[in-house]
Amino acid sequence: MELNKITSEEIKEKSVVGMAEVPGLPAEEMQYRIEQLVREIAIPKINEVIEYIAGKVATREDLEKLLIDSGSVTSVFGRAGDIKAKSGDYTPEMVGAAAKKHAREHAFDGKDPIEPVNIGAADRVHLHGNISSDGKIGSAYGMVLVTGLDGKIEAKAKENCGFVLPPEVVPVNGEFTAENNKIYFGNDISDFIFNCDGGKTADCRGFVTFGTPGRIELEGFDFVDDPDGIAEATAGSRWEFDLSYGCLIIRKRSE
């Protein structure tokens, strides 16, 4: 069906426009002529539009039903427009979550608690080898961390870790006892009383220059190689010595 407008020709044909002021028509015919435009033109056109709307145009109810049938919605939780979820809109089950009661039952102090072992976590009370709960390994300052038996972390002194450390330089002037990994030196000394270490494990060396020689003694060594005779050292003479596990070698280097 195609809708058509009411034309001016139809209005002119069906109206009383152009008639004499006193038409001279019977009353019944005059009434008909006055209502002719409404009865024969306006009412049929209105009915035509109603039929067209009913047959071709969807009603609001039709549109709402179409949206619902297609999976769309016109409102959420009874609210329309820019909808944002509120507390209580969803239950835990609606979104695949455990209910609050279920969560309480599995809490640490619940009737059915989840233990660390259930989720692959460490026990609540567990050890870290030599590492304390506050992150300490031992209590001494300046220690070195190394792996011991089975890779266990241990704190050891530097000299016990197998490292090759630079020797410590130690000044001497008088009596001293040999220590491992030391370089001894002395300028313008008089007394030179050199004692071997008790365990005879020290490995060290040194240089001394005499001022006015005084007391000169070498004590506790298993073997002494002293071809130049340091006991007879003179003023201004310079001497070099090496000690290794109880064996001492001394050489004069200058007068």
mmCIF file of C-alpha atoms in Angstrom:
data_model
loop_
_atom_site.group_PDB
_atom_site.id
_atom_site.type_symbol
_atom_site.label_atom_id
_atom_site.label_comp_id
_atom_site.label_asym_id
_atom_site.label_seq_id
_atom_site.Cartn_x
_atom_site.Cartn_y
_atom_site.Cartn_z
ATOM 1 C CA MET A 1 0.000 0.000 0.000
ATOM 2 C CA GLU A 2 1.210 3.479 -0.896
ATOM 3 C CA LEU A 3 0.049 6.506 1.068
ATOM 4 C CA ASN A 4 -1.146 9.538 -0.907
ATOM 5 C CA LYS A 5 -1.753 13.066 0.215
ATOM 6 C CA ILE A 6 -5.128 14.829 0.015
ATOM 7 C CA THR A 7 -4.963 17.065 -3.061
ATOM 8 C CA SER A 8 -6.405 20.546 -3.484
ATOM 9 C CA GLU A 9 -8.591 19.267 -6.325
ATOM 10 C CA GLU A 10 -10.195 16.743 -3.960
ATOM 11 C CA ILE A 11 -10.841 19.445 -1.394
ATOM 12 C CA LYS A 12 -12.388 21.744 -3.980
ATOM 13 C CA GLU A 13 -14.587 18.966 -5.399
ATOM 14 C CA LYS A 14 -15.906 17.814 -2.054
ATOM 15 C CA SER A 15 -16.315 21.162 -0.267
ATOM 16 C CA VAL A 16 -18.875 23.980 -0.299
ATOM 17 C CA VAL A 17 -16.308 26.487 -1.479
ATOM 18 C CA GLY A 18 -17.663 28.605 -4.378
ATOM 19 C CA MET A 19 -21.306 28.020 -3.650
ATOM 20 C CA ALA A 20 -23.783 30.911 -3.399
ATOM 21 C CA GLU A 21 -24.331 32.480 -0.018
ATOM 22 C CA VAL A 22 -27.812 30.915 -0.082
ATOM 23 C CA PRO A 23 -27.336 27.707 -2.109
ATOM 24 C CA GLY A 24 -31.028 26.919 -2.256
ATOM 25 C CA LEU A 25 -30.446 23.252 -1.461
ATOM 26 C CA PRO A 26 -32.645 21.099 0.760
ATOM 27 C CA ALA A 27 -31.405 20.826 4.332
ATOM 28 C CA GLU A 28 -30.429 17.137 4.073
ATOM 29 C CA GLU A 29 -28.397 17.692 0.890
ATOM 30 C CA MET A 30 -26.799 20.821 2.384
ATOM 31 C CA GLN A 31 -25.695 18.798 5.471
ATOM 32 C CA TYR A 32 -24.258 16.125 3.218
ATOM 33 C CA ARG A 33 -22.306 18.683 1.165
ATOM 34 C CA ILE A 34 -20.830 20.190 4.330
ATOM 35 C CA GLU A 35 -19.717 16.762 5.694
ATOM 36 C CA GLN A 36 -18.693 15.393 2.282
ATOM 37 C CA LEU A 37 -15.048 16.454 2.616
ATOM 38 C CA VAL A 38 -14.700 14.780 6.024
ATOM 39 C CA ARG A 39 -16.682 11.641 5.169
ATOM 40 C CA GLU A 40 -15.338 10.951 1.680
ATOM 41 C CA ILE A 41 -11.799 12.394 1.859
ATOM 42 C CA ALA A 42 -10.479 12.870 5.438
ATOM 43 C CA ILE A 43 -11.847 9.751 7.161
ATOM 44 C CA PRO A 44 -10.777 7.314 4.380
ATOM 45 C CA LYS A 45 -7.281 8.860 4.392
ATOM 46 C CA ILE A 46 -7.027 8.533 8.194
ATOM 47 C CA ASN A 47 -8.132 4.900 8.028
ATOM 48 C CA GLU A 48 -5.626 4.291 5.247
ATOM 49 C CA VAL A 49 -2.818 5.632 7.449
ATOM 50 C CA ILE A 50 -3.975 3.468 10.391
ATOM 51 C CA GLU A 51 -3.999 0.364 8.213
ATOM 52 C CA TYR A 52 -0.549 1.217 6.875
ATOM 53 C CA ILE A 53 0.897 1.660 10.362
ATOM 54 C CA ALA A 54 -0.710 -1.528 11.581
ATOM 55 C CA GLY A 55 0.557 -3.466 8.580
ATOM 56 C CA LYS A 56 3.958 -1.886 7.909
ATOM 57 C CA VAL A 57 5.217 -0.141 11.073
ATOM 58 C CA ALA A 58 6.219 -2.004 14.306
ATOM 59 C CA THR A 59 4.672 -0.905 17.559
ATOM 60 C CA ARG A 60 6.716 -0.243 20.734
ATOM 61 C CA GLU A 61 5.622 -3.607 22.076
ATOM 62 C CA ASP A 62 6.778 -5.228 18.843
ATOM 63 C CA LEU A 63 10.209 -3.593 19.122
ATOM 64 C CA GLU A 64 10.665 -4.598 22.788
ATOM 65 C CA LYS A 65 9.698 -8.189 21.962
ATOM 66 C CA LEU A 66 12.136 -8.175 19.024
ATOM 67 C CA LEU A 67 15.009 -6.999 21.265
ATOM 68 C CA ILE A 68 14.304 -9.657 23.888
ATOM 69 C CA ASP A 69 13.949 -12.440 21.282
ATOM 70 C CA SER A 70 17.293 -11.449 19.708
ATOM 71 C CA GLY A 71 19.157 -11.668 23.049
ATOM 72 C CA SER A 72 19.259 -7.944 23.696
ATOM 73 C CA VAL A 73 17.942 -6.337 26.862
ATOM 74 C CA THR A 74 16.097 -3.148 27.578
ATOM 75 C CA SER A 75 17.154 -2.936 31.230
ATOM 76 C CA VAL A 76 19.442 -4.570 33.800
ATOM 77 C CA PHE A 77 18.403 -5.197 37.394
ATOM 78 C CA GLY A 78 15.297 -3.122 36.658
ATOM 79 C CA ARG A 79 17.425 -0.106 35.689
ATOM 80 C CA ALA A 80 17.737 1.440 32.240
ATOM 81 C CA GLY A 81 20.309 3.795 30.754
ATOM 82 C CA ASP A 82 24.034 3.827 31.653
ATOM 83 C CA ILE A 83 23.899 0.907 34.080
ATOM 84 C CA LYS A 84 26.696 0.147 36.568
ATOM 85 C CA ALA A 85 26.637 -2.928 38.762
ATOM 86 C CA LYS A 86 25.906 -2.382 42.442
ATOM 87 C CA SER A 87 26.480 -4.445 45.543
ATOM 88 C CA GLY A 88 23.904 -7.190 45.652
ATOM 89 C CA ASP A 89 23.344 -7.316 41.884
ATOM 90 C CA TYR A 90 25.218 -10.595 41.632
ATOM 91 C CA THR A 91 25.539 -13.538 43.965
ATOM 92 C CA PRO A 92 28.854 -15.444 44.171
ATOM 93 C CA GLU A 93 27.244 -18.367 42.383
ATOM 94 C CA MET A 94 26.146 -16.130 39.472
ATOM 95 C CA VAL A 95 29.763 -15.281 38.648
ATOM 96 C CA GLY A 96 31.274 -18.668 39.480
ATOM 97 C CA ALA A 97 32.792 -17.592 42.816
ATOM 98 C CA ALA A 98 32.684 -19.247 46.199
ATOM 99 C CA ALA A 99 30.100 -17.937 48.590
ATOM 100 C CA LYS A 100 31.193 -15.982 51.667
ATOM 101 C CA LYS A 101 30.245 -18.940 53.844
ATOM 102 C CA HIS A 102 32.387 -21.214 51.705
ATOM 103 C CA ALA A 103 35.343 -18.810 52.016
ATOM 104 C CA ARG A 104 34.962 -18.640 55.801
ATOM 105 C CA GLU A 105 35.008 -22.421 56.061
ATOM 106 C CA HIS A 106 38.340 -22.563 54.198
ATOM 107 C CA ALA A 107 39.963 -19.737 56.178
ATOM 108 C CA PHE A 108 43.001 -20.358 58.401
ATOM 109 C CA ASP A 109 40.810 -20.851 61.460
ATOM 110 C CA GLY A 110 37.814 -22.349 59.609
ATOM 111 C CA LYS A 111 36.379 -25.813 60.078
ATOM 112 C CA ASP A 112 37.845 -26.987 56.777
ATOM 113 C CA PRO A 113 40.995 -24.840 56.354
ATOM 114 C CA ILE A 114 43.164 -24.912 53.250
ATOM 115 C CA GLU A 115 46.690 -25.930 54.272
ATOM 116 C CA PRO A 116 49.866 -24.691 52.508
ATOM 117 C CA VAL A 117 50.489 -28.186 51.158
ATOM 118 C CA ASN A 118 47.093 -28.046 49.395
ATOM 119 C CA ILE A 119 48.284 -25.210 47.166
ATOM 120 C CA GLY A 120 51.974 -26.101 46.907
ATOM 121 C CA ALA A 121 53.148 -23.468 49.406
ATOM 122 C CA ALA A 122 55.769 -23.818 52.145
ATOM 123 C CA ASP A 123 54.660 -24.945 55.593
ATOM 124 C CA ARG A 124 53.711 -22.154 57.979
ATOM 125 C CA VAL A 125 56.688 -23.111 60.153
ATOM 126 C CA HIS A 126 59.758 -23.967 58.081
ATOM 127 C CA LEU A 127 63.539 -23.457 58.090
ATOM 128 C CA HIS A 128 65.936 -21.825 55.636
ATOM 129 C CA GLY A 129 69.105 -23.659 56.573
ATOM 130 C CA ASN A 130 71.587 -21.257 58.139
ATOM 131 C CA ILE A 131 69.512 -18.204 57.205
ATOM 132 C CA SER A 132 67.608 -16.818 60.178
ATOM 133 C CA SER A 133 64.075 -15.472 59.945
ATOM 134 C CA ASP A 134 65.497 -11.917 59.948
ATOM 135 C CA GLY A 135 67.912 -12.673 57.094
ATOM 136 C CA LYS A 136 71.133 -13.333 59.027
ATOM 137 C CA ILE A 137 73.779 -16.015 58.478
ATOM 138 C CA GLY A 138 75.962 -16.181 61.547
ATOM 139 C CA SER A 139 76.692 -13.172 63.731
ATOM 140 C CA ALA A 140 80.256 -12.082 62.817
ATOM 141 C CA TYR A 141 81.048 -9.049 60.667
ATOM 142 C CA GLY A 142 82.990 -9.278 57.398
ATOM 143 C CA MET A 143 82.430 -12.976 56.700
ATOM 144 C CA VAL A 144 82.150 -14.489 53.217
ATOM 145 C CA LEU A 145 79.162 -16.562 52.103
ATOM 146 C CA VAL A 146 80.142 -19.842 50.456
ATOM 147 C CA THR A 147 78.406 -23.109 49.674
ATOM 148 C CA GLY A 148 79.384 -26.016 51.885
ATOM 149 C CA LEU A 149 78.259 -29.633 52.036
ATOM 150 C CA ASP A 150 75.390 -30.332 49.611
ATOM 151 C CA GLY A 151 75.387 -26.670 48.593
ATOM 152 C CA LYS A 152 74.406 -25.397 52.024
ATOM 153 C CA ILE A 153 75.179 -21.688 52.491
ATOM 154 C CA GLU A 154 77.765 -20.990 55.180
ATOM 155 C CA ALA A 155 79.552 -17.905 56.498
ATOM 156 C CA LYS A 156 83.345 -18.310 56.681
ATOM 157 C CA ALA A 157 86.350 -16.095 57.274
ATOM 158 C CA LYS A 158 88.133 -15.037 54.098
ATOM 159 C CA GLU A 159 91.234 -17.042 54.887
ATOM 160 C CA ASN A 160 89.135 -20.208 55.259
ATOM 161 C CA CYS A 161 87.403 -19.917 51.895
ATOM 162 C CA GLY A 162 90.318 -20.876 49.663
ATOM 163 C CA PHE A 163 90.626 -17.386 48.208
ATOM 164 C CA VAL A 164 94.033 -16.001 47.247
ATOM 165 C CA LEU A 165 94.066 -12.759 49.210
ATOM 166 C CA PRO A 166 96.651 -9.986 48.906
ATOM 167 C CA PRO A 167 99.128 -10.044 51.824
ATOM 168 C CA GLU A 168 98.791 -7.579 54.662
ATOM 169 C CA VAL A 169 101.709 -5.181 55.146
ATOM 170 C CA VAL A 170 102.905 -5.081 58.780
ATOM 171 C CA PRO A 171 105.599 -2.754 60.202
ATOM 172 C CA VAL A 172 108.109 -4.285 62.666
ATOM 173 C CA ASN A 173 110.519 -2.795 65.180
ATOM 174 C CA GLY A 174 111.597 -5.296 67.780
ATOM 175 C CA GLU A 175 110.067 -8.697 68.604
ATOM 176 C CA PHE A 176 107.257 -10.265 66.524
ATOM 177 C CA THR A 177 105.827 -13.716 65.680
ATOM 178 C CA ALA A 178 105.277 -14.882 62.096
ATOM 179 C CA GLU A 179 101.737 -14.849 60.701
ATOM 180 C CA ASN A 180 100.409 -16.214 57.449
ATOM 181 C CA ASN A 181 100.046 -14.019 54.349
ATOM 182 C CA LYS A 182 101.954 -11.032 55.738
ATOM 183 C CA ILE A 183 104.686 -8.760 54.394
ATOM 184 C CA TYR A 184 106.856 -7.367 57.211
ATOM 185 C CA PHE A 185 108.986 -4.272 56.830
ATOM 186 C CA GLY A 186 111.145 -2.153 59.081
ATOM 187 C CA ASN A 187 113.413 0.848 58.525
ATOM 188 C CA ASP A 188 116.247 1.957 60.796
ATOM 189 C CA ILE A 189 115.545 -0.829 63.275
ATOM 190 C CA SER A 190 117.808 -2.008 66.054
ATOM 191 C CA ASP A 191 116.258 -5.148 67.603
ATOM 192 C CA PHE A 192 115.099 -7.999 65.333
ATOM 193 C CA ILE A 193 113.629 -10.895 67.347
ATOM 194 C CA PHE A 194 111.764 -13.070 64.856
ATOM 195 C CA ASN A 195 109.710 -16.007 66.282
ATOM 196 C CA CYS A 196 108.254 -18.858 64.225
ATOM 197 C CA ASP A 197 104.508 -19.427 64.673
ATOM 198 C CA GLY A 198 103.515 -22.243 67.024
ATOM 199 C CA GLY A 199 101.883 -24.413 64.364
ATOM 200 C CA LYS A 200 104.656 -23.727 61.876
ATOM 201 C CA THR A 201 102.132 -23.078 59.107
ATOM 202 C CA ALA A 202 102.830 -19.392 58.440
ATOM 203 C CA ASP A 203 103.860 -18.360 54.943
ATOM 204 C CA CYS A 204 105.243 -14.820 54.893
ATOM 205 C CA ARG A 205 108.157 -12.597 53.829
ATOM 206 C CA GLY A 206 109.710 -9.232 54.657
ATOM 207 C CA PHE A 207 112.396 -6.562 54.395
ATOM 208 C CA VAL A 208 114.332 -4.847 57.197
ATOM 209 C CA THR A 209 117.004 -2.173 57.236
ATOM 210 C CA PHE A 210 119.149 -1.717 60.348
ATOM 211 C CA GLY A 211 120.065 1.545 62.015
ATOM 212 C CA THR A 212 122.360 0.678 64.904
ATOM 213 C CA PRO A 213 122.021 -3.114 65.266
ATOM 214 C CA GLY A 214 121.040 -4.336 68.719
ATOM 215 C CA ARG A 215 119.513 -7.665 69.706
ATOM 216 C CA ILE A 216 119.109 -10.020 66.729
ATOM 217 C CA GLU A 217 117.570 -13.503 67.288
ATOM 218 C CA LEU A 218 115.681 -16.150 65.267
ATOM 219 C CA GLU A 219 113.541 -18.450 67.443
ATOM 220 C CA GLY A 220 111.644 -21.712 66.859
ATOM 221 C CA PHE A 221 112.345 -22.435 63.183
ATOM 222 C CA ASP A 222 112.885 -25.992 61.914
ATOM 223 C CA PHE A 223 115.358 -24.831 59.292
ATOM 224 C CA VAL A 224 117.240 -21.537 58.801
ATOM 225 C CA ASP A 225 119.238 -20.699 55.711
ATOM 226 C CA ASP A 226 121.333 -17.630 56.692
ATOM 227 C CA PRO A 227 124.497 -17.594 54.588
ATOM 228 C CA ASP A 228 125.204 -13.902 55.182
ATOM 229 C CA GLY A 229 124.810 -14.122 58.965
ATOM 230 C CA ILE A 230 122.154 -11.636 59.997
ATOM 231 C CA ALA A 231 123.414 -11.828 63.565
ATOM 232 C CA GLU A 232 126.408 -9.842 62.319
ATOM 233 C CA ALA A 233 124.302 -7.196 60.538
ATOM 234 C CA THR A 234 125.866 -3.746 60.272
ATOM 235 C CA ALA A 235 124.284 -0.300 60.335
ATOM 236 C CA GLY A 236 122.543 0.533 57.064
ATOM 237 C CA SER A 237 122.420 -3.071 55.812
ATOM 238 C CA ARG A 238 119.202 -4.259 54.190
ATOM 239 C CA TRP A 239 117.888 -7.841 54.520
ATOM 240 C CA GLU A 240 115.153 -9.901 52.889
ATOM 241 C CA PHE A 241 113.587 -13.039 54.397
ATOM 242 C CA ASP A 242 111.058 -15.730 53.392
ATOM 243 C CA LEU A 243 109.287 -18.155 55.720
ATOM 244 C CA SER A 244 107.325 -21.222 54.648
ATOM 245 C CA TYR A 245 106.074 -23.832 57.131
ATOM 246 C CA GLY A 246 108.939 -23.468 59.606
ATOM 247 C CA CYS A 247 111.721 -23.026 57.029
ATOM 248 C CA LEU A 248 113.354 -19.573 56.995
ATOM 249 C CA ILE A 249 115.650 -18.169 54.302
ATOM 250 C CA ILE A 250 117.509 -14.854 54.910
ATOM 251 C CA ARG A 251 119.640 -12.912 52.403
ATOM 252 C CA LYS A 252 121.528 -9.636 52.616
ATOM 253 C CA ARG A 253 120.470 -7.246 49.850
ATOM 254 C CA SER A 254 122.695 -4.215 50.494
ATOM 255 C CA GLU A 255 125.355 -2.878 52.888
#
